[in-house]
Coordinates of C-alpha atoms in Angstrom, one line a residue:
M1218 CA -5.5 75.2 64.3
L1219 CA -5.1 77.4 61.4
T1220 CA -2.4 76.5 58.9
G1221 CA -1.1 78.7 56.1
P1222 CA 0.9 78.0 53.0
T1223 CA 4.5 76.8 53.6
L1224 CA 7.2 79.2 52.6
A1225 CA 10.0 77.8 50.5
K1226 CA 13.4 77.9 52.3
A1227 CA 15.9 80.2 50.6
P1228 CA 19.1 78.4 49.2
E1229 CA 22.3 78.9 51.1
L1230 CA 24.8 81.2 49.4
P1231 CA 28.5 80.2 49.3
Q1232 CA 30.7 81.9 51.8
T1233 CA 33.1 84.5 50.5
A1234 CA 36.0 86.2 52.0
P1235 CA 34.9 89.3 53.9
V1236 CA 35.2 92.4 51.9
P1237 CA 37.5 94.8 53.7
Q1238 CA 36.0 98.0 54.6
L1239 CA 37.3 101.3 53.6
N1240 CA 40.2 102.5 55.8
Q1241 CA 40.6 99.0 57.1
Q1242 CA 44.3 97.9 57.4
V1243 CA 45.1 94.8 55.5
T1244 CA 47.6 92.5 57.3
P1245 CA 50.2 91.0 54.9
P1246 CA 51.0 87.4 55.1
P1247 CA 53.9 86.3 57.2
P1248 CA 57.3 86.9 55.7
T1249 CA 58.0 83.1 55.5
E1250 CA 55.0 82.8 53.2
I1251 CA 56.2 85.4 50.7
P1252 CA 58.3 83.8 47.9
V1253 CA 61.7 85.3 47.4
P1254 CA 62.7 85.6 43.7
E1255 CA 65.9 83.7 42.8
P1256 CA 68.8 86.0 41.8
R1257 CA 69.7 86.1 38.1
P1258 CA 72.7 84.0 37.1
A1259 CA 74.8 87.1 36.3
D1260 CA 74.1 88.6 39.7
A1261 CA 74.2 85.4 41.7
P1262 CA 77.3 85.2 43.9
A1263 CA 79.4 82.1 43.6
A1264 CA 78.7 79.8 46.4
E1265 CA 79.7 76.4 47.6
P1266 CA 77.2 73.6 46.8
P1267 CA 74.9 73.0 49.8
Q1268 CA 75.8 70.1 52.0
A1269 CA 73.1 68.0 53.4
T1270 CA 72.9 68.1 57.2
Q1271 CA 70.6 66.6 59.7
P1272 CA 68.2 69.1 61.4
Q1273 CA 69.1 69.8 64.9
S1274 CA 66.8 69.8 67.8
G1275 CA 64.3 72.7 67.5
Q1276 CA 64.9 73.1 63.8
S1277 CA 62.6 72.2 60.9
Q1278 CA 63.6 70.7 57.5
N1279 CA 63.5 74.1 55.7
G1280 CA 66.3 75.5 57.9
Q1281 CA 64.0 77.6 60.2
R1282 CA 63.6 77.1 63.9
Q1283 CA 60.2 75.8 65.0
N1284 CA 59.4 79.2 66.5
G1285 CA 59.4 80.7 63.0
E1286 CA 62.8 82.6 63.4
P1287 CA 65.2 82.0 60.6
K1288 CA 68.4 80.2 61.5
T1289 CA 71.5 82.3 61.5
E1290 CA 74.7 80.5 60.5
P1291 CA 78.2 82.1 61.1
P1292 CA 80.0 83.1 57.9
E1293 CA 82.4 80.4 56.7
P1294 CA 86.1 81.6 56.6
P1295 CA 87.4 82.1 53.1
A1296 CA 89.3 79.2 51.6
I1297 CA 93.1 79.7 51.7
A1298 CA 94.9 78.4 48.6
P1299 CA 97.8 76.1 49.5
Q1300 CA 101.2 77.8 48.8
P1301 CA 103.7 75.8 46.7
P1302 CA 106.9 74.8 48.4
E1303 CA 109.9 77.1 47.8
K1304 CA 112.0 76.1 44.8
P1305 CA 115.6 75.2 45.9
A1306 CA 118.2 77.6 44.6
R1307 CA 120.0 74.8 42.8
A1308 CA 118.7 71.3 42.5
G1309 CA 121.3 68.6 42.9
P1310 CA 121.1 65.1 41.5
P1311 CA 118.7 62.9 43.4
A1312 CA 120.3 60.7 46.0
S1313 CA 120.2 57.0 45.3
P1314 CA 118.3 55.0 48.0
P1315 CA 120.4 52.4 49.9
G1316 CA 120.8 49.3 48.0
A1317 CA 119.8 50.9 44.6
P1318 CA 121.8 50.0 41.5
P1319 CA 124.6 52.5 40.5
N1320 CA 123.7 55.4 38.3
P1321 CA 124.5 54.4 34.7
A1322 CA 126.0 57.9 33.9
E1323 CA 128.3 57.7 36.8
A1324 CA 129.3 54.2 36.0
D1325 CA 130.2 55.3 32.4
K1326 CA 132.2 58.2 33.7
K1327 CA 134.2 55.9 36.0
A1328 CA 134.7 53.5 33.1
E1329 CA 136.1 56.3 30.9
Q1330 CA 138.7 57.2 33.6
K1331 CA 140.1 53.7 33.7
I1332 CA 143.3 53.4 31.7
V1333 CA 142.7 51.5 28.5
P1334 CA 145.3 48.7 27.9
D1335 CA 148.0 49.6 25.3
P1336 CA 149.8 46.9 23.5
R1337 CA 153.0 48.9 23.8
S1338 CA 152.9 48.4 27.6
A1339 CA 153.9 44.7 27.1
A1340 CA 157.1 45.7 25.1
I1341 CA 160.3 44.7 26.9
A1342 CA 163.9 44.7 25.9
G1343 CA 165.4 41.7 24.3
K1344 CA 168.8 40.2 24.7
E1345 CA 169.8 41.9 21.5
M1346 CA 168.7 45.3 20.1
P1347 CA 166.5 44.9 17.1
G1348 CA 167.7 46.0 13.6
E1349 CA 165.4 49.0 13.3
E1350 CA 166.7 50.4 16.6
L1351 CA 170.3 50.0 15.5
A1352 CA 169.4 51.7 12.1
C1353 CA 167.8 54.6 13.9
R1354 CA 170.9 55.3 16.0
R1355 CA 173.2 55.2 12.9
R1356 CA 171.0 57.9 11.3
L1357 CA 171.3 60.1 14.4
K1358 CA 175.0 59.9 14.4
S1359 CA 175.1 60.8 10.7
M1360 CA 173.2 64.0 11.5
G1361 CA 175.7 65.0 14.2
V1362 CA 173.3 64.2 17.1
D1363 CA 175.0 63.7 20.5
F1364 CA 173.1 61.1 22.6
E1365 CA 173.6 58.3 25.0
E1366 CA 171.9 55.0 25.8
R1367 CA 169.7 54.4 28.8
K1368 CA 168.4 51.3 30.6
P1369 CA 165.0 50.1 29.6
E1370 CA 162.0 51.7 31.3
H1371 CA 159.1 49.4 32.2
D1372 CA 156.4 49.8 34.8
T1373 CA 154.1 46.8 34.9
A1374 CA 151.6 48.4 37.2
V1375 CA 151.0 51.6 35.2
G1376 CA 151.9 50.2 31.7
C1377 CA 154.8 52.6 30.9
S1378 CA 157.4 51.2 28.7
I1379 CA 160.5 52.2 26.6
P1380 CA 162.5 49.1 25.8
Y1381 CA 165.4 51.0 24.1
P1382 CA 165.5 54.6 25.4
I1383 CA 168.1 57.3 24.6
V1384 CA 168.9 60.7 26.0
L1385 CA 169.4 63.6 23.6
K1386 CA 172.2 66.1 24.4
T1387 CA 171.8 68.0 21.1
L1388 CA 169.4 68.2 18.2
G1389 CA 172.2 68.2 15.6
K1390 CA 175.5 69.9 15.2
S1391 CA 174.4 73.4 16.2
I1392 CA 171.2 73.1 18.3
A1393 CA 171.4 72.2 22.0
I1394 CA 168.4 71.0 24.0
G1395 CA 167.9 71.0 27.8
P1396 CA 167.1 69.5 30.1
E1397 CA 168.3 66.5 28.2
P1398 CA 165.1 64.6 27.2
E1399 CA 164.7 60.8 27.4
L1400 CA 162.9 59.5 24.3
N1401 CA 162.5 56.5 22.2
C1402 CA 164.8 56.6 19.1
Q1403 CA 162.0 57.2 16.6
M1404 CA 160.7 60.3 18.5
A1405 CA 164.2 61.5 18.9
E1406 CA 164.9 61.2 15.2
A1407 CA 161.7 63.0 14.3
A1408 CA 162.6 65.9 16.7
V1409 CA 166.1 66.2 15.2
R1410 CA 164.8 66.3 11.6
F1411 CA 162.0 68.9 12.4
A1412 CA 164.5 71.2 14.1
A1413 CA 166.8 71.1 11.1
S1414 CA 164.1 71.4 8.4
V1415 CA 161.6 73.7 10.0
I1416 CA 162.7 75.4 13.3
Q1417 CA 166.1 76.6 12.1
P1418 CA 164.9 78.0 8.8
A1419 CA 161.8 79.8 10.4
A1420 CA 164.1 81.5 12.9
K1421 CA 166.5 82.7 10.2
A1422 CA 163.6 84.0 8.1
E1423 CA 161.9 85.9 11.0
F1424 CA 164.8 87.0 13.1
G1425 CA 167.8 86.9 10.8
T1426 CA 169.7 84.5 13.1
D1427 CA 170.0 80.9 14.0
I1428 CA 168.5 78.9 16.9
K1429 CA 171.1 78.2 19.5
S1430 CA 169.1 76.0 21.9
I1431 CA 165.6 74.7 22.6
G1432 CA 164.1 74.4 26.1
Q1433 CA 162.0 71.3 26.6
A1434 CA 159.2 70.9 29.3
S1435 CA 158.6 67.2 29.3
A1436 CA 159.7 64.0 27.6
F1437 CA 159.4 60.6 29.2
V1438 CA 157.0 60.7 32.1
C1439 CA 155.2 57.6 33.4
R1440 CA 151.6 58.8 33.6
P1441 CA 148.2 58.7 32.0
R1442 CA 146.7 61.6 30.1
H1443 CA 145.4 64.5 32.1
A1444 CA 141.9 63.7 30.9
G1445 CA 142.3 60.0 31.9
G1446 CA 141.2 57.0 29.8
K1447 CA 144.5 56.3 28.1
L1448 CA 148.2 56.4 28.8
S1449 CA 150.0 59.5 27.7
E1450 CA 152.4 59.2 24.8
H1451 CA 155.0 60.5 27.3
A1452 CA 154.6 57.1 29.0
F1453 CA 156.3 55.6 26.0
G1454 CA 158.9 58.3 25.4
N1455 CA 157.0 59.1 22.3
A1456 CA 156.3 62.8 23.0
L1457 CA 158.3 66.0 23.4
D1458 CA 157.1 69.3 24.9
I1459 CA 158.9 72.5 23.9
A1460 CA 158.6 75.6 26.1
S1461 CA 161.1 78.0 24.7
F1462 CA 163.7 78.8 21.9
T1463 CA 166.9 80.8 22.3
L1464 CA 168.5 82.5 19.4
S1465 CA 172.2 83.0 18.8
D1466 CA 172.0 86.7 19.8
G1467 CA 170.5 85.7 23.2
K1468 CA 166.9 86.5 22.4
E1469 CA 164.4 84.1 24.1
I1470 CA 161.1 83.2 22.6
D1471 CA 158.7 81.8 25.2
V1472 CA 155.6 79.7 24.2
G1473 CA 152.5 81.4 25.6
P1474 CA 149.0 82.6 24.9
T1475 CA 150.0 86.2 24.0
P1476 CA 153.6 86.5 22.7
P1477 CA 154.9 89.6 20.9
Q1478 CA 154.0 89.9 17.3
K1479 CA 157.2 88.7 15.8
D1480 CA 157.5 85.8 18.2
A1481 CA 153.9 84.9 17.6
K1482 CA 154.5 84.7 13.8
F1483 CA 157.5 82.4 14.3
L1484 CA 155.7 80.1 16.8
D1485 CA 152.7 79.9 14.4
T1486 CA 155.0 78.9 11.5
V1487 CA 156.5 76.2 13.6
R1488 CA 153.2 74.9 15.0
K1489 CA 151.5 74.7 11.6
A1490 CA 154.5 72.9 10.0
A1491 CA 154.6 70.3 12.8
C1492 CA 151.2 68.9 11.8
G1493 CA 152.3 66.0 9.6
P1494 CA 155.8 65.2 10.8
F1495 CA 154.1 64.6 14.2
K1496 CA 150.7 62.9 14.6
T1497 CA 149.6 65.1 17.5
V1498 CA 150.3 68.9 17.8
L1499 CA 148.9 70.9 20.7
G1500 CA 149.6 74.3 22.2
P1501 CA 148.2 77.6 23.6
G1502 CA 144.5 77.6 23.0
S1503 CA 144.1 73.9 22.8
D1504 CA 143.4 73.5 26.6
A1505 CA 144.8 74.8 29.9
D1506 CA 147.4 71.9 30.1
H1507 CA 149.1 73.2 26.9
S1508 CA 149.0 76.9 27.4
L1509 CA 152.7 77.3 27.9
H1510 CA 154.3 74.8 25.6
L1511 CA 154.0 73.0 22.2
H1512 CA 153.3 69.3 22.4
F1513 CA 154.6 67.0 19.7
D1514 CA 154.1 63.2 19.6
L1515 CA 154.1 60.2 17.2
E1516 CA 150.9 58.5 18.5
P1517 CA 150.0 55.7 16.1
R1518 CA 146.7 56.7 14.6
R1519 CA 144.3 54.8 12.3
N1520 CA 145.3 55.3 8.6
G1521 CA 148.1 57.6 9.7
G1522 CA 145.8 60.4 10.7
T1523 CA 146.8 63.5 12.7
F1524 CA 145.2 65.6 15.5
C1525 CA 146.4 69.2 15.5
Q1526 CA 144.9 72.1 17.5

């Protein structure tokens, strides 16, 4: 048997991808394998952070169905911002729950409305008239004042008290007053002196004639002040309200917010001069309660002070 030389076996070449032939169509990789570039931050739409969900049956971890089709989710409805409740037209004070302690502001207001005790409320008439009361009456008679005595006024429940009241019929020899006011003697004397020293000269200077009579609106009245908190000076016969003046020629001067020019000048003179002889002077412009009269009283004030408006 003839044998020849043994041929060496050629080394195996590494396998390479087949080179596509010319005009041969190249198949692109599946769409799922092509990486999609992330949008730039400026162009990326705002989105809710992803929420982790469990894959459903027939769905893979990357959100695609096992058959290769991408999962289509219905669009989420836009979020609706909650609307604030309508503001009430006018907010009232909050109602206190049952059993809650009283509102301090309301308690203070009620406390202010309570009548503060006045030491004059305890004054009662004695068996004999005091010396200062007798002296006051002698002075009134010397000025030609016509007056008469009245029984003591005392109301324990309210606190009103005039131990020795008198009723004035005139404010001197030439000036009448009506209706006849009931006052304590000290207030009566102050009114008589003021009429003679201020009211009569002011009328003579402005109108060229004398005062014939004075119309009063209030004297003794058992009541607290309109604002509450204290008894009125009227409750002690210590105040007189004047509503009008009548001249000897018949002209009437009414107290009011807008009197005629000459009347206003006369009333202003009387009102300004009253601050001092009287401790309280009020009138039109002070408040609604004094728009139609002049209020004069002898309220005892600390250090003899006055309150004039």
